[in-house]
Short mmCIF file of C-alpha atoms in Angstrom, two decimals:
data_model
loop_
_atom_site.label_atom_id
_atom_site.label_comp_id
_atom_site.label_asym_id
_atom_site.label_seq_id
_atom_site.Cartn_x
_atom_site.Cartn_y
_atom_site.Cartn_z
CA MET A 30 -0.15 0.06 -0.20
CA LEU A 31 1.60 3.32 -1.24
CA HIS A 32 2.06 5.72 1.69
CA ILE A 33 -0.18 8.36 -0.32
CA LEU A 34 -3.40 6.22 0.65
CA SER A 35 -2.83 5.91 4.40
CA ASP A 36 -5.09 7.47 6.31
CA LYS A 37 -2.26 9.43 8.56
CA TYR A 38 -1.49 11.08 5.01
CA PHE A 39 -4.93 12.21 4.76
CA MET A 40 -4.96 13.39 8.20
CA GLU A 41 -1.61 15.25 7.82
CA GLU A 42 -3.46 16.96 5.01
CA ALA A 43 -6.48 17.88 7.60
CA LEU A 44 -3.73 19.22 9.84
CA ARG A 45 -2.08 21.52 7.14
CA GLU A 46 -5.48 22.59 6.70
CA ALA A 47 -5.82 23.30 10.31
CA ALA A 48 -2.45 25.33 10.14
CA LYS A 49 -3.63 27.73 7.54
CA ALA A 50 -6.55 28.53 9.58
CA ALA A 51 -4.32 29.39 12.48
CA VAL A 52 -1.88 31.70 10.55
CA GLU A 53 -5.42 33.85 9.29
CA GLY A 54 -6.54 34.02 12.92
CA GLU A 55 -9.21 31.53 12.82
CA VAL A 56 -9.50 28.65 15.33
CA PRO A 57 -7.26 25.62 13.38
CA VAL A 58 -9.65 23.24 12.13
CA GLY A 59 -8.88 21.49 9.32
CA ALA A 60 -10.72 18.86 6.90
CA VAL A 61 -10.23 16.80 3.55
CA ILE A 62 -12.52 14.64 1.75
CA VAL A 63 -11.09 11.40 -0.25
CA SER A 64 -12.87 9.49 -2.79
CA GLN A 65 -11.04 6.92 -4.58
CA GLY A 66 -7.57 7.35 -2.61
CA ARG A 67 -7.85 10.88 -3.97
CA ILE A 68 -8.34 14.45 -1.75
CA ILE A 69 -11.18 16.01 -3.75
CA ALA A 70 -12.11 18.52 -1.73
CA ARG A 71 -10.18 20.43 1.30
CA ALA A 72 -10.97 23.18 3.58
CA HIS A 73 -10.39 25.21 6.79
CA ASN A 74 -12.37 26.90 9.63
CA LEU A 75 -13.32 30.58 8.11
CA THR A 76 -15.84 31.90 10.74
CA GLU A 77 -13.94 34.89 11.37
CA LYS A 78 -13.06 35.86 7.75
CA LEU A 79 -16.67 34.97 6.61
CA ARG A 80 -18.07 36.46 9.76
CA ASP A 81 -20.56 33.26 9.40
CA VAL A 82 -20.99 30.65 12.08
CA THR A 83 -21.63 28.08 9.09
CA ALA A 84 -18.33 28.58 7.97
CA HIS A 85 -16.62 25.32 9.54
CA ALA A 86 -14.23 23.20 7.79
CA GLU A 87 -16.29 20.46 7.38
CA MET A 88 -19.56 22.50 6.08
CA LEU A 89 -17.11 24.10 3.52
CA VAL A 90 -15.44 21.03 2.83
CA LEU A 91 -18.87 18.65 2.24
CA THR A 92 -20.23 21.67 -0.03
CA ALA A 93 -16.86 21.53 -2.40
CA ALA A 94 -16.90 17.94 -2.46
CA SER A 95 -20.74 17.77 -3.76
CA ASP A 96 -19.89 20.30 -6.50
CA TYR A 97 -16.56 18.15 -7.30
CA LEU A 98 -18.85 14.83 -7.45
CA ASN A 99 -21.89 17.02 -8.59
CA SER A 100 -23.93 14.44 -6.23
CA LYS A 101 -25.59 15.44 -2.90
CA TYR A 102 -24.55 12.13 -1.30
CA LEU A 103 -21.08 11.38 -0.32
CA GLU A 104 -21.72 7.04 0.39
CA ASN A 105 -18.13 6.77 -1.00
CA CYS A 106 -16.09 9.25 0.53
CA THR A 107 -14.10 9.51 3.72
CA LEU A 108 -13.86 12.92 5.81
CA PHE A 109 -10.64 13.25 7.66
CA VAL A 110 -10.95 16.54 10.13
CA SER A 111 -8.83 17.61 12.87
CA LEU A 112 -11.41 18.04 15.45
CA GLU A 113 -14.46 16.07 16.45
CA PRO A 114 -17.27 17.61 14.49
CA CYS A 115 -19.83 19.99 16.25
CA VAL A 116 -23.81 19.14 16.17
CA MET A 117 -23.94 21.37 13.02
CA CYS A 118 -21.48 19.78 11.27
CA ALA A 119 -22.79 16.02 12.51
CA GLY A 120 -26.06 17.31 10.97
CA ALA A 121 -24.67 18.23 7.55
CA LEU A 122 -22.65 14.81 7.75
CA HIS A 123 -25.88 12.75 8.29
CA HIS A 124 -27.51 14.65 5.61
CA SER A 125 -24.79 13.54 3.31
CA HIS A 126 -24.83 9.97 4.17
CA ILE A 127 -21.04 10.20 4.24
CA GLY A 128 -19.48 6.72 4.12
CA ARG A 129 -16.35 7.22 6.68
CA ILE A 130 -15.54 9.74 9.42
CA VAL A 131 -12.02 10.15 11.05
CA TRP A 132 -11.57 12.57 13.25
CA ALA A 133 -7.95 13.57 15.42
CA ALA A 134 -9.01 15.48 18.83
CA ASP A 135 -12.14 15.13 20.68
CA ASP A 136 -14.44 18.44 21.70
CA GLN A 137 -15.37 17.50 24.55
CA LYS A 138 -17.22 20.81 25.01
CA ARG A 139 -19.13 21.61 21.44
CA GLY A 140 -18.37 17.90 19.91
CA PHE A 141 -21.93 16.39 19.04
CA GLU A 142 -20.98 13.16 20.80
CA ARG A 143 -22.07 13.42 23.78
CA PHE A 144 -25.88 13.80 22.20
CA GLY A 145 -25.22 10.35 20.98
CA ARG A 146 -23.85 8.52 17.77
CA GLU A 147 -27.22 8.52 16.11
CA LEU A 148 -26.92 12.28 15.20
CA LEU A 149 -24.66 10.81 12.17
CA HIS A 150 -26.25 8.41 9.76
CA PRO A 151 -26.53 4.93 10.64
CA LYS A 152 -23.98 3.98 8.08
CA THR A 153 -21.45 6.27 8.35
CA GLN A 154 -18.58 4.48 10.14
CA VAL A 155 -16.56 6.36 12.51
CA GLU A 156 -12.59 6.21 13.68
CA LYS A 157 -11.22 8.68 15.97
CA GLY A 158 -7.93 9.51 17.71
CA LEU A 159 -5.81 9.77 14.71
CA MET A 160 -2.80 12.29 15.08
CA ALA A 161 -5.21 13.79 18.07
CA GLU A 162 -1.82 15.01 19.59
CA GLU A 163 -1.03 17.16 17.03
CA SER A 164 -4.18 18.65 16.73
CA SER A 165 -4.63 19.13 20.49
CA ALA A 166 -1.27 21.17 20.51
CA MET A 167 -2.11 23.21 17.97
CA LEU A 168 -5.48 24.45 19.34
CA LYS A 169 -3.93 24.80 22.56
CA LYS A 170 -1.03 26.89 21.39
CA PHE A 171 -3.78 28.96 19.13
CA PHE A 172 -5.90 29.84 22.24
CA ASN A 173 -2.63 30.55 24.50
CA GLU A 174 -1.42 32.86 22.24
CA ARG A 175 -4.56 34.80 22.48
CA ARG A 176 -5.09 34.92 26.29
CA MET B 16 -49.73 47.56 16.96
CA LEU B 17 -48.91 47.60 12.96
CA HIS B 18 -49.81 44.24 11.43
CA ILE B 19 -46.71 44.37 9.19
CA LEU B 20 -44.81 43.77 12.74
CA SER B 21 -46.75 40.98 13.84
CA ASP B 22 -45.48 37.50 14.13
CA LYS B 23 -48.01 36.33 11.77
CA TYR B 24 -46.88 38.80 8.77
CA PHE B 25 -43.36 37.37 8.93
CA MET B 26 -44.42 33.89 8.94
CA GLU B 27 -46.38 34.39 5.93
CA GLU B 28 -43.32 35.67 4.58
CA ALA B 29 -41.58 32.35 5.25
CA LEU B 30 -44.47 30.64 3.42
CA ARG B 31 -44.22 32.49 0.82
CA GLU B 32 -40.49 31.56 0.56
CA ALA B 33 -41.49 27.77 1.08
CA ALA B 34 -43.78 28.26 -1.99
CA LYS B 35 -41.14 29.86 -4.07
CA ALA B 36 -39.04 26.53 -3.09
CA ALA B 37 -42.01 24.13 -4.47
CA VAL B 38 -42.38 25.61 -7.52
CA GLU B 39 -38.49 25.11 -8.23
CA GLY B 40 -39.34 21.28 -7.35
CA GLU B 41 -37.22 21.82 -3.63
CA VAL B 42 -38.81 20.32 -0.45
CA PRO B 43 -40.79 23.82 0.32
CA VAL B 44 -39.16 25.47 3.49
CA GLY B 45 -38.83 28.60 3.80
CA ALA B 46 -37.29 31.08 6.25
CA VAL B 47 -36.77 35.04 7.22
CA ILE B 48 -34.96 36.75 9.88
CA VAL B 49 -36.24 39.70 11.51
CA SER B 50 -34.30 42.69 13.37
CA GLN B 51 -36.11 45.53 14.64
CA GLY B 52 -39.08 45.01 13.12
CA ARG B 53 -37.40 44.49 9.41
CA ILE B 54 -36.57 41.43 7.46
CA ILE B 55 -33.31 41.28 6.74
CA ALA B 56 -32.84 38.11 5.01
CA ARG B 57 -35.04 35.86 3.46
CA ALA B 58 -34.10 32.25 2.15
CA HIS B 59 -35.87 28.91 0.79
CA ASN B 60 -34.44 25.29 0.73
CA LEU B 61 -32.02 24.96 -2.30
CA THR B 62 -30.49 21.39 -1.95
CA GLU B 63 -31.36 19.95 -5.32
CA LYS B 64 -30.53 23.20 -7.08
CA LEU B 65 -27.23 23.48 -5.42
CA ARG B 66 -26.62 19.48 -5.03
CA ASP B 67 -25.63 20.80 -1.61
CA VAL B 68 -27.10 18.77 1.73
CA THR B 69 -26.04 22.15 3.85
CA ALA B 70 -28.58 24.36 1.73
CA HIS B 71 -31.56 24.10 4.31
CA ALA B 72 -33.46 27.65 4.21
CA GLU B 73 -32.04 28.17 7.74
CA MET B 74 -28.67 27.88 6.72
CA LEU B 75 -28.97 30.30 4.08
CA VAL B 76 -30.50 33.12 6.01
CA LEU B 77 -28.43 32.66 8.58
CA THR B 78 -25.52 33.09 6.11
CA ALA B 79 -27.47 36.14 4.48
CA ALA B 80 -28.29 37.69 7.97
CA SER B 81 -25.07 37.89 9.26
CA ASP B 82 -23.56 39.25 6.01
CA TYR B 83 -26.31 42.12 6.53
CA LEU B 84 -25.45 43.02 9.65
CA ASN B 85 -21.34 42.26 9.23
CA SER B 86 -21.99 40.10 12.54
CA LYS B 87 -21.41 36.23 13.63
CA TYR B 88 -23.88 36.91 16.19
CA LEU B 89 -27.44 37.20 16.07
CA GLU B 90 -28.95 37.80 19.60
CA ASN B 91 -31.49 40.48 18.68
CA CYS B 92 -32.93 38.64 15.56
CA THR B 93 -35.73 36.23 15.08
CA LEU B 94 -35.69 33.60 12.64
CA PHE B 95 -39.15 32.47 11.41
CA VAL B 96 -39.55 29.20 9.28
CA SER B 97 -41.99 27.05 7.95
CA LEU B 98 -40.64 23.82 9.38
CA GLU B 99 -39.09 22.55 12.46
CA PRO B 100 -35.03 23.00 12.14
CA CYS B 101 -33.31 19.80 11.61
CA VAL B 102 -30.09 18.93 14.06
CA MET B 103 -27.68 20.62 11.64
CA CYS B 104 -29.31 23.86 11.51
CA ALA B 105 -30.11 23.67 15.48
CA GLY B 106 -26.31 23.47 15.49
CA ALA B 107 -25.75 26.94 13.54
CA LEU B 108 -29.03 28.72 15.37
CA HIS B 109 -26.83 27.93 18.49
CA HIS B 110 -23.61 28.96 16.76
CA SER B 111 -25.40 32.29 15.91
CA HIS B 112 -26.83 32.66 19.44
CA ILE B 113 -29.95 33.84 17.70
CA GLY B 114 -32.73 35.48 20.12
CA ARG B 115 -35.65 34.11 19.58
CA ILE B 116 -37.18 31.56 17.13
CA VAL B 117 -40.88 30.76 16.03
CA TRP B 118 -41.36 27.43 13.45
CA ALA B 119 -44.57 26.56 11.76
CA ALA B 120 -44.78 22.88 11.58
CA ASP B 121 -43.16 20.38 13.39
CA ASP B 122 -40.91 17.57 11.99
CA GLN B 123 -41.01 14.70 13.83
CA LYS B 124 -38.77 12.87 11.46
CA ARG B 125 -36.00 14.95 11.06
CA GLY B 126 -36.51 17.83 13.33
CA PHE B 127 -33.89 18.30 16.23
CA GLU B 128 -36.07 18.64 19.05
CA ARG B 129 -36.08 14.47 19.95
CA PHE B 130 -32.61 15.25 20.58
CA GLY B 131 -33.72 17.85 23.28
CA ARG B 132 -33.72 21.48 23.38
CA GLU B 133 -29.85 21.78 24.30
CA LEU B 134 -29.15 21.68 20.83
CA LEU B 135 -30.04 25.21 20.96
CA HIS B 136 -28.18 28.06 22.56
CA PRO B 137 -29.87 28.43 26.28
CA LYS B 138 -30.56 32.12 25.97
CA THR B 139 -32.81 31.47 22.29
CA GLN B 140 -36.48 31.68 22.80
CA VAL B 141 -38.59 28.96 21.04
CA GLU B 142 -42.09 29.03 19.78
CA LYS B 143 -44.20 26.96 17.28
CA GLY B 144 -47.07 26.04 15.75
CA LEU B 145 -47.82 29.55 14.24
CA MET B 146 -49.32 28.45 10.57
CA ALA B 147 -48.57 24.75 10.99
CA GLU B 148 -51.80 23.87 9.41
CA GLU B 149 -50.68 26.03 6.19
CA SER B 150 -47.06 24.55 6.17
CA SER B 151 -47.71 20.99 6.67
CA ALA B 152 -50.42 21.45 3.77
CA MET B 153 -48.17 22.72 1.53
CA LEU B 154 -45.36 20.04 2.40
CA LYS B 155 -48.06 17.41 1.84
CA LYS B 156 -48.83 18.84 -1.77
CA PHE B 157 -45.53 18.37 -2.59
CA PHE B 158 -44.86 14.83 -1.58
CA ASN B 159 -48.40 13.78 -2.92
CA GLU B 160 -47.40 15.17 -6.21
CA ARG B 161 -44.11 13.31 -6.62
CA ARG B 162 -45.75 9.67 -5.47
#
């Protein structure tokens, strides 16, 4: 298996997106969507720049992936995201029927999971914790610099 | 009190948006956001046209209202929407800190409420049932014509 096809490779790309957000003064969360072993969409949090609470990385990357595939549904895609999705993003992911979600760090305050996995589509596979330390470190650094 | 300032007036405008959606072959859901007694944003469901599951009326109207006010937060605004928001939209409304939500028909299958009011911001006031019959009738007609 080529390194380029590994989950870690794709999560590194999601973290690269998160790092772009930090540089722009946005809470560093990044995401990529993969279809057939290729990244078809990438995005990072833009809520400050756009002054729009809906502009989370996951929302932007879902819209971009649907645009690329010309399909509302993403059953055969995987989302790699650097932080556990919030309720809004979990709801959007449900609507998309996305095949698989891999997130890095948990978000105990705003993550969707405390409301239950049933916020996601029953067919969506979930994995978490991949590169969680790297993602948490980036978030901590961002907030520490702003205190 | 002028008729133009009543909740019913604004819900009629949300239903007018829903009717536009139906004409375009979209599930008929419409929304308006009101600030200081004026409609500052209006939208209807565009998920089919945009092939984008995030393009619910509420998401589009939140983005438009934030753009108009140049603010992520909408504490002093009221959302009028023809159907109970889904989980995604409830999450977005939470992020927006919107002051008040009035919806018409309940959505027992996809509405957020079965997961609990805590999906919304604790300061957000909620009212429901205003013109629920009109909204339900429009939805039923739409789905019956497609069966």
